[in-house]
Coordinates of C-alpha atoms and ligand atoms in Angstrom, one line a residue:
M1 CA 117.8 -40.1 134.2
Q2 CA 114.6 -42.1 134.6
T3 CA 111.6 -39.6 135.0
K4 CA 109.0 -40.9 137.3
I5 CA 105.4 -40.2 136.2
L6 CA 103.4 -39.6 139.5
S7 CA 99.7 -39.2 140.3
T8 CA 98.1 -36.7 142.7
S9 CA 97.8 -39.4 145.5
E10 CA 98.8 -38.7 149.1
Y11 CA 101.8 -41.0 148.6
D12 CA 102.9 -39.6 145.3
I13 CA 102.8 -36.0 146.5
A14 CA 104.8 -36.9 149.5
L15 CA 107.3 -38.5 147.3
A16 CA 107.5 -35.5 145.0
G17 CA 107.8 -33.1 148.0
E18 CA 110.7 -35.1 149.2
I19 CA 112.5 -35.0 145.8
I20 CA 112.2 -31.2 145.8
A21 CA 113.4 -30.9 149.5
K22 CA 116.3 -33.0 148.5
G23 CA 117.3 -30.7 145.6
G24 CA 115.5 -32.6 142.7
L25 CA 113.2 -31.3 140.0
V26 CA 109.5 -32.1 139.8
A27 CA 107.1 -30.8 137.2
F28 CA 103.6 -30.2 138.6
P29 CA 100.2 -28.9 137.3
T30 CA 99.0 -25.4 138.2
E31 CA 95.8 -23.7 137.2
T32 CA 97.8 -21.8 134.4
V33 CA 100.3 -24.2 132.9
Y34 CA 102.5 -27.0 134.3
G35 CA 105.5 -25.7 136.3
L36 CA 109.0 -27.2 136.7
G37 CA 109.8 -26.9 140.5
A38 CA 112.8 -26.9 142.6
N39 CA 113.6 -25.7 146.1
A40 CA 113.9 -21.8 145.6
L41 CA 116.3 -21.6 148.5
D42 CA 118.8 -24.1 147.0
D43 CA 120.9 -22.3 144.3
D44 CA 122.2 -25.6 142.8
A45 CA 118.7 -27.0 142.4
V46 CA 117.5 -23.8 140.8
K47 CA 120.4 -23.8 138.4
S48 CA 119.4 -27.3 137.3
I49 CA 116.0 -25.8 136.2
Y50 CA 117.8 -23.6 133.7
V51 CA 119.7 -26.6 132.4
A52 CA 116.6 -28.8 131.9
K53 CA 114.8 -26.1 130.1
G54 CA 117.7 -24.7 128.1
R55 CA 116.6 -21.4 129.5
P56 CA 119.0 -18.2 129.6
S57 CA 120.2 -17.7 133.1
D58 CA 119.2 -14.0 133.2
N59 CA 115.6 -14.8 133.0
P60 CA 114.2 -15.1 136.6
L61 CA 111.9 -17.7 138.0
I62 CA 108.7 -17.3 139.9
V63 CA 108.8 -18.4 143.5
H64 CA 105.6 -20.3 144.5
V65 CA 104.2 -20.6 148.0
S66 CA 101.4 -22.5 149.5
D67 CA 100.4 -20.0 152.2
K68 CA 100.1 -16.2 152.2
A69 CA 102.3 -16.1 155.3
D70 CA 105.2 -17.7 153.4
I71 CA 105.6 -14.5 151.2
A72 CA 107.0 -12.1 153.9
P73 CA 110.3 -13.9 154.3
L74 CA 111.0 -13.7 150.6
V75 CA 110.6 -10.0 150.1
K76 CA 112.0 -6.8 151.7
E77 CA 108.6 -5.5 152.4
I78 CA 105.0 -6.2 151.6
T79 CA 103.8 -2.8 150.5
P80 CA 100.2 -1.7 151.0
K81 CA 99.4 -2.4 147.4
A82 CA 101.0 -5.8 147.5
Q83 CA 99.0 -6.6 150.6
A84 CA 95.8 -5.5 148.9
L85 CA 96.4 -7.7 145.9
I86 CA 97.4 -10.7 148.1
D87 CA 94.3 -10.2 150.3
E88 CA 91.9 -9.8 147.2
F89 CA 93.3 -12.4 144.8
F90 CA 95.7 -15.0 146.3
P91 CA 95.6 -17.9 145.6
A92 CA 95.4 -16.9 142.0
P93 CA 97.0 -16.9 138.5
L94 CA 98.7 -13.7 139.6
T95 CA 102.4 -13.1 140.2
I96 CA 103.7 -10.1 142.1
I97 CA 107.1 -8.7 141.8
L98 CA 108.6 -7.0 144.9
P99 CA 112.1 -6.1 146.1
K100 CA 113.7 -9.4 147.3
S101 CA 115.0 -10.3 150.7
K102 CA 118.4 -11.7 151.4
K103 CA 116.9 -15.3 151.3
I104 CA 116.6 -15.1 147.5
G105 CA 119.6 -16.1 145.7
N106 CA 120.9 -14.7 142.3
A107 CA 119.9 -17.9 140.5
V108 CA 116.2 -17.5 141.1
S109 CA 116.2 -13.8 140.5
G110 CA 118.3 -13.8 137.4
G111 CA 120.7 -11.4 139.1
L112 CA 117.9 -8.8 139.7
D113 CA 117.1 -7.2 143.1
T114 CA 113.6 -8.2 142.9
V115 CA 111.7 -11.4 143.2
A116 CA 108.4 -12.7 141.6
V117 CA 106.0 -14.6 144.1
R118 CA 102.8 -16.4 143.4
M119 CA 100.4 -18.6 145.3
P120 CA 98.7 -20.9 142.9
E121 CA 95.1 -21.8 143.1
N122 CA 95.5 -25.3 141.9
E123 CA 95.3 -27.7 144.9
T124 CA 97.9 -30.3 143.7
A125 CA 100.3 -27.4 143.3
R126 CA 99.8 -26.1 146.8
R127 CA 99.8 -29.7 148.3
L128 CA 103.2 -30.2 146.7
I129 CA 104.7 -27.0 147.9
K130 CA 103.4 -27.7 151.4
S131 CA 104.9 -31.2 151.3
A132 CA 108.2 -29.9 150.0
G133 CA 108.3 -27.6 153.1
C134 CA 110.1 -24.8 151.1
P135 CA 109.1 -22.1 148.6
V136 CA 109.3 -23.6 145.1
A137 CA 110.9 -21.8 142.2
A138 CA 109.1 -22.9 139.0
P139 CA 109.0 -21.7 135.4
S140 CA 106.7 -23.2 132.8
A141 CA 107.7 -26.8 132.4
N142 CA 108.5 -26.5 128.6
T143 CA 111.7 -26.5 126.7
S144 CA 112.7 -22.8 126.5
G145 CA 111.1 -21.2 123.4
L146 CA 108.2 -23.8 122.9
P147 CA 104.7 -23.2 123.9
S148 CA 104.0 -23.7 127.6
P149 CA 102.5 -27.1 128.5
T150 CA 98.9 -27.2 129.4
R151 CA 98.7 -31.1 129.5
A152 CA 100.9 -33.6 131.2
K153 CA 101.7 -35.2 127.9
Y154 CA 103.5 -32.1 126.6
V155 CA 105.6 -32.0 129.8
I156 CA 106.5 -35.6 129.2
E157 CA 107.6 -34.8 125.6
D158 CA 109.7 -31.9 126.7
M159 CA 111.2 -33.1 130.0
S160 CA 111.4 -36.9 130.0
G161 CA 114.9 -38.0 131.0
K162 CA 115.8 -34.5 132.1
I163 CA 113.9 -34.2 135.5
D164 CA 113.2 -36.6 138.4
A165 CA 109.4 -36.6 138.3
I166 CA 106.3 -35.3 136.6
I167 CA 102.9 -35.2 138.5
D168 CA 100.1 -35.8 136.1
G169 CA 97.2 -33.6 137.3
G170 CA 95.3 -33.5 134.1
D171 CA 94.7 -30.4 131.9
C172 CA 95.3 -26.9 133.2
E173 CA 92.3 -24.7 133.7
F174 CA 93.4 -21.4 132.4
G175 CA 96.0 -22.4 129.8
V176 CA 98.0 -19.2 129.8
E177 CA 100.6 -18.3 132.4
S178 CA 99.8 -16.0 135.3
T179 CA 99.5 -12.3 135.0
V180 CA 102.9 -10.7 136.1
I181 CA 102.8 -7.3 137.8
T182 CA 105.6 -5.4 139.1
L183 CA 105.1 -3.3 142.3
A184 CA 108.8 -2.3 142.3
T185 CA 108.1 0.7 139.8
E186 CA 106.3 3.9 140.7
V187 CA 103.2 2.9 138.9
P188 CA 102.4 -0.8 139.1
T189 CA 102.9 -2.3 135.7
I190 CA 101.7 -5.5 134.1
L191 CA 104.7 -7.2 132.4
R192 CA 102.7 -10.3 131.2
P193 CA 98.9 -10.3 130.9
G194 CA 96.9 -13.3 132.2
A195 CA 93.7 -14.4 133.6
V196 CA 93.8 -11.7 136.3
T197 CA 93.1 -8.7 134.1
Q198 CA 94.2 -5.1 134.3
E199 CA 90.6 -4.0 135.0
M200 CA 90.4 -6.5 137.9
I201 CA 93.7 -5.2 139.4
E202 CA 92.7 -1.6 139.0
Q203 CA 89.6 -2.0 141.0
V204 CA 91.8 -3.0 144.0
I205 CA 94.9 -0.8 143.7
G206 CA 94.0 2.0 141.2
R207 CA 96.0 2.9 138.2
V208 CA 98.0 0.0 136.5
D209 CA 100.1 0.4 133.4
I210 CA 100.6 -2.3 130.7
A211 CA 104.4 -2.6 129.6
R212 CA 104.7 -1.5 125.9
A213 CA 106.2 -4.8 125.0
V214 CA 103.0 -6.7 126.0
L215 CA 101.3 -5.9 122.7
E216 CA 104.3 -4.6 120.5
G217 CA 107.7 -6.1 119.7
M218 CA 110.7 -4.8 121.7
K219 CA 112.9 -2.2 120.0
N220 CA 116.5 -3.3 119.5
D221 CA 117.9 -1.1 122.1
E222 CA 115.1 -1.4 124.6
V223 CA 115.9 -2.7 128.1
A224 CA 113.3 -5.4 129.0
A225 CA 111.3 -4.6 132.1
S226 CA 111.0 -8.4 132.4
P227 CA 113.8 -10.4 131.0
G228 CA 111.2 -12.9 129.6
M229 CA 110.1 -10.3 127.2
K230 CA 113.1 -10.2 125.1
Y231 CA 113.2 -13.9 124.3
K232 CA 111.5 -15.8 121.5
H233 CA 108.4 -17.4 122.9
Y234 CA 105.7 -20.0 122.4
A235 CA 106.9 -20.7 118.9
P236 CA 105.9 -23.8 117.2
K237 CA 108.0 -25.1 114.3
A238 CA 105.6 -23.6 111.8
R239 CA 105.8 -20.0 110.5
V240 CA 102.7 -18.4 112.2
M241 CA 101.0 -15.3 110.8
I242 CA 98.1 -13.5 112.4
V243 CA 95.5 -12.4 110.0
D244 CA 93.8 -9.1 111.0
A245 CA 90.4 -9.4 109.5
D246 CA 86.8 -10.0 110.4
K247 CA 85.4 -13.5 110.2
T248 CA 84.3 -13.5 106.6
A249 CA 87.4 -11.9 105.3
Y250 CA 89.6 -14.3 107.3
E251 CA 87.7 -17.3 105.8
N252 CA 87.9 -16.1 102.3
F253 CA 91.7 -15.4 102.6
V254 CA 92.5 -18.6 104.4
N255 CA 90.4 -20.9 102.2
L256 CA 92.5 -19.7 99.2
Q257 CA 95.8 -20.7 100.8
K258 CA 97.6 -23.9 99.8
D259 CA 99.8 -26.1 102.0
A260 CA 98.7 -24.1 105.0
F261 CA 96.8 -24.5 108.2
A262 CA 94.3 -22.3 109.8
L263 CA 94.4 -21.6 113.5
C264 CA 90.9 -20.4 114.0
F265 CA 87.9 -20.2 116.2
E266 CA 85.3 -23.0 116.4
E267 CA 82.7 -21.1 114.4
D268 CA 84.9 -20.3 111.4
N269 CA 84.1 -22.1 108.1
I270 CA 87.4 -23.3 107.0
T271 CA 88.0 -25.7 104.2
I272 CA 91.9 -26.2 104.6
P273 CA 93.3 -28.2 107.4
K274 CA 92.6 -26.4 110.8
V275 CA 93.1 -26.4 114.5
T276 CA 90.8 -24.4 116.6
F277 CA 91.5 -22.4 119.7
G278 CA 88.2 -21.6 121.4
K279 CA 85.3 -19.7 120.4
E280 CA 85.2 -16.2 118.9
N281 CA 83.5 -14.4 121.9
D282 CA 84.9 -16.5 124.7
D283 CA 88.4 -15.4 125.6
L284 CA 88.7 -18.0 128.4
S285 CA 88.2 -20.8 126.0
Q286 CA 90.8 -19.2 123.7
A287 CA 93.3 -18.9 126.6
K288 CA 92.7 -22.5 127.6
E289 CA 93.4 -24.0 124.1
L290 CA 95.9 -21.8 122.5
F291 CA 99.0 -23.5 123.6
D292 CA 97.5 -27.0 123.0
A293 CA 96.5 -25.8 119.5
L294 CA 100.1 -24.6 118.8
R295 CA 101.5 -28.0 119.9
Q296 CA 99.0 -29.8 117.7
L297 CA 100.0 -27.9 114.7
D298 CA 103.5 -29.1 115.3
E299 CA 102.3 -32.7 115.6
M300 CA 100.4 -32.4 112.3
G301 CA 103.6 -31.0 110.7
A302 CA 102.2 -27.6 109.8
K303 CA 104.7 -25.3 108.0
K304 CA 102.5 -22.2 107.5
V305 CA 99.8 -21.2 109.9
Y306 CA 97.2 -18.4 109.5
A307 CA 95.8 -17.5 112.8
R308 CA 92.6 -15.5 113.4
I309 CA 93.3 -12.4 115.5
P310 CA 91.8 -12.4 119.0
N311 CA 90.1 -9.5 120.6
T312 CA 92.4 -7.9 123.2
K313 CA 89.8 -7.2 125.7
G314 CA 89.8 -9.0 129.1
V315 CA 91.7 -12.2 129.1
G316 CA 92.0 -11.7 125.3
M317 CA 94.9 -9.6 125.9
A318 CA 96.8 -12.5 127.3
V319 CA 95.8 -14.6 124.3
Y320 CA 96.9 -11.9 121.8
N321 CA 100.2 -11.4 123.7
R322 CA 101.1 -15.1 123.5
L323 CA 99.9 -15.5 119.9
I324 CA 101.7 -12.4 118.5
R325 CA 104.9 -13.8 120.1
A326 CA 104.2 -17.2 118.5
A327 CA 103.8 -15.3 115.2
A328 CA 107.1 -13.3 115.8
F329 CA 105.0 -10.1 115.4
N330 CA 103.8 -11.0 111.9
I331 CA 100.4 -9.6 111.2
I332 CA 98.7 -9.7 107.7
D333 CA 96.5 -6.7 107.8
L334 CA 93.4 -7.3 105.6
K335 CA 91.5 -4.3 107.1
K336 CA 93.2 -1.9 104.8
P337 CA 91.2 -1.2 101.6
F338 CA 94.0 -2.5 99.5
F339 CA 96.2 -5.6 100.1
I340 CA 98.9 -4.3 97.7
G341 CA 99.6 -1.0 96.3
L342 CA 101.4 -1.4 93.0
T343 CA 103.1 1.5 91.6
G344 CA 106.4 2.5 89.7
Q345 CA 108.0 4.6 87.1
T346 CA 106.3 5.1 83.9
G347 CA 107.4 2.5 81.3
A348 CA 109.0 0.3 83.9
G349 CA 106.5 -2.6 83.4
K350 CA 104.1 -2.2 86.2
D351 CA 101.2 -3.4 83.9
Y352 CA 103.0 -6.7 83.4
V353 CA 103.4 -7.2 87.0
G354 CA 99.7 -6.3 87.5
R355 CA 98.6 -8.9 85.0
Y356 CA 100.7 -11.5 86.9
F357 CA 98.9 -10.6 90.2
A358 CA 95.6 -11.1 88.4
K359 CA 96.7 -14.5 87.3
L360 CA 97.5 -15.3 90.9
G361 CA 93.9 -14.6 91.8
F362 CA 94.2 -11.1 93.1
H363 CA 91.5 -8.5 92.2
I364 CA 93.2 -5.7 90.3
I365 CA 91.9 -2.1 90.7
N366 CA 93.4 -0.1 87.8
S367 CA 93.4 3.5 88.7
D368 CA 94.0 4.6 85.1
E369 CA 90.6 3.0 84.2
I370 CA 88.9 4.6 87.2
V371 CA 90.4 7.9 86.0
K372 CA 88.7 7.4 82.6
K373 CA 85.3 6.7 84.4
I374 CA 85.8 9.9 86.4
Y375 CA 86.3 12.0 83.3
D376 CA 83.3 10.3 81.7
N377 CA 80.9 10.9 84.5
N378 CA 82.1 14.0 86.3
P379 CA 81.3 17.2 84.3
E380 CA 82.1 19.2 87.3
L381 CA 85.7 17.9 87.4
L382 CA 86.0 18.5 83.7
Q383 CA 85.1 22.2 84.2
Q384 CA 87.6 22.5 86.9
L385 CA 90.3 21.1 84.6
A386 CA 89.3 23.3 81.8
E387 CA 89.7 26.3 84.2
E388 CA 93.1 25.0 85.2
F389 CA 94.6 23.9 81.9
G390 CA 92.4 25.9 79.3
N391 CA 89.3 25.1 77.3
D392 CA 91.3 23.3 74.6
I393 CA 91.3 20.2 76.6
L394 CA 87.6 19.8 76.0
V395 CA 86.1 18.9 72.6
N396 CA 82.3 19.1 72.5
G397 CA 82.3 18.8 76.3
T398 CA 84.4 15.5 76.3
L399 CA 87.9 15.4 77.4
D400 CA 90.9 15.2 75.0
R401 CA 93.0 13.0 77.3
K402 CA 96.0 13.0 75.1
K403 CA 96.1 16.8 75.2
L404 CA 95.5 16.9 79.0
A405 CA 98.4 14.5 79.4
M406 CA 100.6 16.5 77.3
L407 CA 99.9 19.6 79.3
A408 CA 99.8 18.1 82.7
F409 CA 102.8 15.8 82.5
S410 CA 105.2 18.4 81.0
S411 CA 106.3 19.7 84.3
R412 CA 106.3 18.8 88.0
E413 CA 104.2 21.9 88.7
N414 CA 101.5 21.1 86.1
T415 CA 101.4 17.5 87.3
D416 CA 100.8 18.8 90.7
R417 CA 98.0 20.9 89.6
L418 CA 96.2 18.2 87.9
N419 CA 96.7 15.8 90.8
K420 CA 95.2 18.1 93.4
L421 CA 92.0 18.0 91.3
V422 CA 91.8 14.3 90.3
H423 CA 93.5 12.2 92.9
P424 CA 91.1 12.5 95.8
A425 CA 88.2 11.5 93.5
V426 CA 90.1 8.6 92.0
I427 CA 91.3 7.0 95.2
S428 CA 87.8 7.2 96.7
L429 CA 86.3 5.6 93.7
C430 CA 89.1 2.9 93.8
E431 CA 88.2 2.2 97.4
Q432 CA 84.6 1.7 96.5
E433 CA 85.6 -1.0 94.1
A434 CA 88.0 -2.6 96.6
R435 CA 87.3 -6.2 97.6
P436 CA 89.4 -8.6 99.9
L437 CA 92.8 -9.0 98.4
A438 CA 92.6 -6.1 96.1
V439 CA 95.7 -4.8 94.3
L440 CA 95.6 -1.1 93.7
D441 CA 97.5 -0.5 90.4
A442 CA 98.2 3.2 90.6
P443 CA 101.1 4.9 88.9
Q444 CA 100.5 7.9 91.0
L445 CA 100.1 6.1 94.3
F446 CA 102.6 8.1 96.2
E447 CA 101.5 11.4 94.7
A448 CA 97.8 10.6 95.6
N449 CA 99.0 9.8 99.2
A450 CA 97.4 6.5 99.1
Q451 CA 100.1 4.7 101.0
S452 CA 98.2 4.3 104.2
K453 CA 95.4 2.6 102.4
C454 CA 97.7 -0.3 101.3
Y455 CA 98.9 -3.2 103.4
K456 CA 102.1 -3.5 101.4
I457 CA 103.5 -1.4 98.7
I458 CA 105.4 -2.7 95.7
S459 CA 107.2 -0.5 93.2
V460 CA 108.4 -1.5 89.8
I461 CA 111.4 0.3 88.4
A462 CA 113.5 -0.2 85.3
P463 CA 116.6 1.4 83.8
Y464 CA 116.1 4.8 82.0
G465 CA 116.8 3.5 78.5
T466 CA 114.3 0.7 78.8
R467 CA 111.6 3.0 80.0
L468 CA 112.3 5.6 77.3
K469 CA 111.8 3.0 74.6
R470 CA 108.7 1.5 76.0
I471 CA 107.0 5.0 76.5
M472 CA 107.8 6.2 73.0
Q473 CA 106.4 2.9 71.5
R474 CA 103.5 2.6 73.8
D475 CA 102.2 6.3 73.4
N476 CA 103.7 6.9 69.9
I477 CA 105.5 10.0 71.1
T478 CA 109.0 11.4 70.5
K479 CA 112.0 11.1 72.6
E480 CA 111.6 14.7 73.9
Q481 CA 108.1 14.1 74.9
A482 CA 109.0 10.9 76.6
D483 CA 111.8 12.6 78.6
L484 CA 109.5 15.2 79.8
R485 CA 107.2 12.5 81.2
I486 CA 110.0 10.8 82.9
N487 CA 111.3 13.9 84.4
A488 CA 108.0 14.8 85.8
Q489 CA 108.0 11.6 87.8
L490 CA 109.5 10.8 91.2
D491 CA 113.0 9.4 91.1
E492 CA 114.1 5.9 91.5
Q493 CA 115.4 6.5 95.0
Y494 CA 112.0 7.7 96.1
Y495 CA 110.3 4.5 95.0
I496 CA 113.0 2.4 96.8
D497 CA 112.7 4.4 100.0
N498 CA 109.0 4.3 100.3
S499 CA 108.1 0.8 99.2
D500 CA 108.1 -2.5 101.1
F501 CA 109.3 -4.3 98.0
V502 CA 110.9 -3.2 94.7
I503 CA 110.7 -5.2 91.5
Y504 CA 113.6 -4.6 89.2
N505 CA 112.5 -4.9 85.5
N506 CA 116.0 -5.2 84.2
G507 CA 116.1 -8.6 82.6
E508 CA 115.7 -10.5 85.9
D509 CA 112.8 -12.9 86.0
I510 CA 109.9 -10.9 87.2
E511 CA 107.7 -13.8 88.1
I512 CA 110.4 -15.2 90.4
Q513 CA 110.7 -11.8 92.0
I514 CA 106.9 -11.6 92.6
R515 CA 106.8 -15.1 94.0
K516 CA 109.6 -14.3 96.5
I517 CA 107.7 -11.2 97.6
M518 CA 104.5 -13.1 98.0
E519 CA 106.3 -15.7 100.1
E520 CA 107.4 -13.0 102.4
I521 CA 104.0 -11.3 102.7
I522 CA 101.9 -14.3 103.1
Ligands
LIG1 O1 101.6 -19.2 135.5 C1 102.7 -19.0 135.6 O2 103.3 -18.0 136.0 C2 103.7 -20.3 135.3 C3 103.3 -21.4 136.4 C4 104.3 -22.5 136.4 O3 103.3 -20.8 137.8 N1 105.0 -20.0 135.5 C5 105.7 -19.2 134.5 O4 107.0 -19.0 134.7 O5 105.1 -18.8 133.5 P1 108.0 -18.5 133.6 O6 109.4 -18.6 134.2 O7 107.8 -19.3 132.3 O8 107.7 -17.0 133.4 C6 108.0 -16.1 134.4 C7 108.0 -14.7 133.7 C8 109.2 -14.5 132.9 O9 108.8 -13.8 131.8 C9 110.3 -13.7 133.7 O10 111.0 -13.0 132.9 C10 109.3 -12.9 134.7 O11 108.2 -13.7 134.8 N2 109.9 -12.6 135.9 C11 110.3 -13.4 136.9 N3 110.8 -12.8 137.9 C12 111.0 -11.4 137.5 C13 111.5 -10.3 138.1 N4 112.1 -10.3 139.2 N5 111.4 -9.1 137.4 C14 110.7 -9.1 136.2 N6 110.2 -10.2 135.5 C15 110.4 -11.3 136.2
LIG2 MG1 107.7 -19.8 130.3

């Protein structure tokens, strides 16, 4: 099919209206994103929208009108809250869901008994609907799964040859799709955030909820309040990861990355290839540019993208909602004190893994060294230890570490007694030394309850025989003594169950294992 590219002239709008009236498909600009329109009352025309987009048929469409008076025939009833929203906002980037009337077929509503209606603000959109002489069903004019088009050129890319015409009306003002609110539930609920914010709506109709899936991923067995929630969205070809960090931490992190792109704010100082989406404290600019930025990243051939996390206030919630879907809910959390917590069974080879991380440029914080510092500088703690384990552990006021280790690691109970005294002091000192991308190398990470301070936890485990041999050699102790230490530790299953990743030091190449893990994390 030859797709006509039309202007916003009187003549072209009349032509486009006629195409829709006759059952054809026309893409047109709105103030949010471009829409792909068909006569909402013509089931066959509506079905062809799904085909052109490759959209699942259970994902309903929004019905667009050019006049407030055209809403009543589409719905069972305009409730007082619906009327209040219409009076206050329409025309607007706001979509209202209400129980549908008999006029609305199953193709438009995806088989639901409700219908989504919106009166767009964009003049070209309203002129087109008026000229078509019918309500216009229109999803965003992108191929299903790709970012919504905010410029005519992206519609042309996605829809050329698949639809009758595209009206080129320039760039869209808001850049994210309309706010979708359902009034078909007891408490009005925002299913998709947009430029009309929760605060703005609450001022008119009182309490409004935000559907959980707006900011979080859907659970596997969860039923979608809006079918659109369950589908992959806005995804460029690249793997996108959101970096939760302030400006400086983000810059430091991103500038270290190779073969990657930054999706950042204009103010960010980035030395790797980048695409910006607006300014840090300007949510409207972020909304306007986000989809365009995602499309640009594709054009530039980006494979890996690190995105700066937007604020979720105001329209920022809409930006965050789209970005987190583009990132498939992948968030790298740099706000925790430690990027990686590295732990494992004694003698399993954790130190080797730590050294490899250091080679990769990570800042290693070795809790054993911190423990030494603590013993050297904390007479109060030494006194408490002497009270707990006997004065023999002190020689001229300094700690006989070997003796303490013998006593403390000889049983689970003794280990616990030591831990209670030492752990809190150690972890807090480790935290003081933390820098961006710190690795906390801590054999007692779990015992010290430091999990929540680490973004990801890696445990190193090894077969019993290997560990036994290593401990005996390393510490110059007998098999019995080594056994005692091994038995005082958490078992293998505990490490497996409580870690994000496990490295097996059983002859498999450790560096390959680490690189694989790092690929998954960043
Ligand atoms: O800004 C916009 O709303 C753009 C422009 C073209 O108007 N349109 C748009 O349509 O974004 P679409 O189809 O891409 O997104 C409509 C969303 C989908 O997530 C869909 O699941 C939801 O609205 N939706 C539509 N009807 C619904 C209904 N009856 N119940 C629940 N969700 C509904
Ligand atoms: Mg869409």
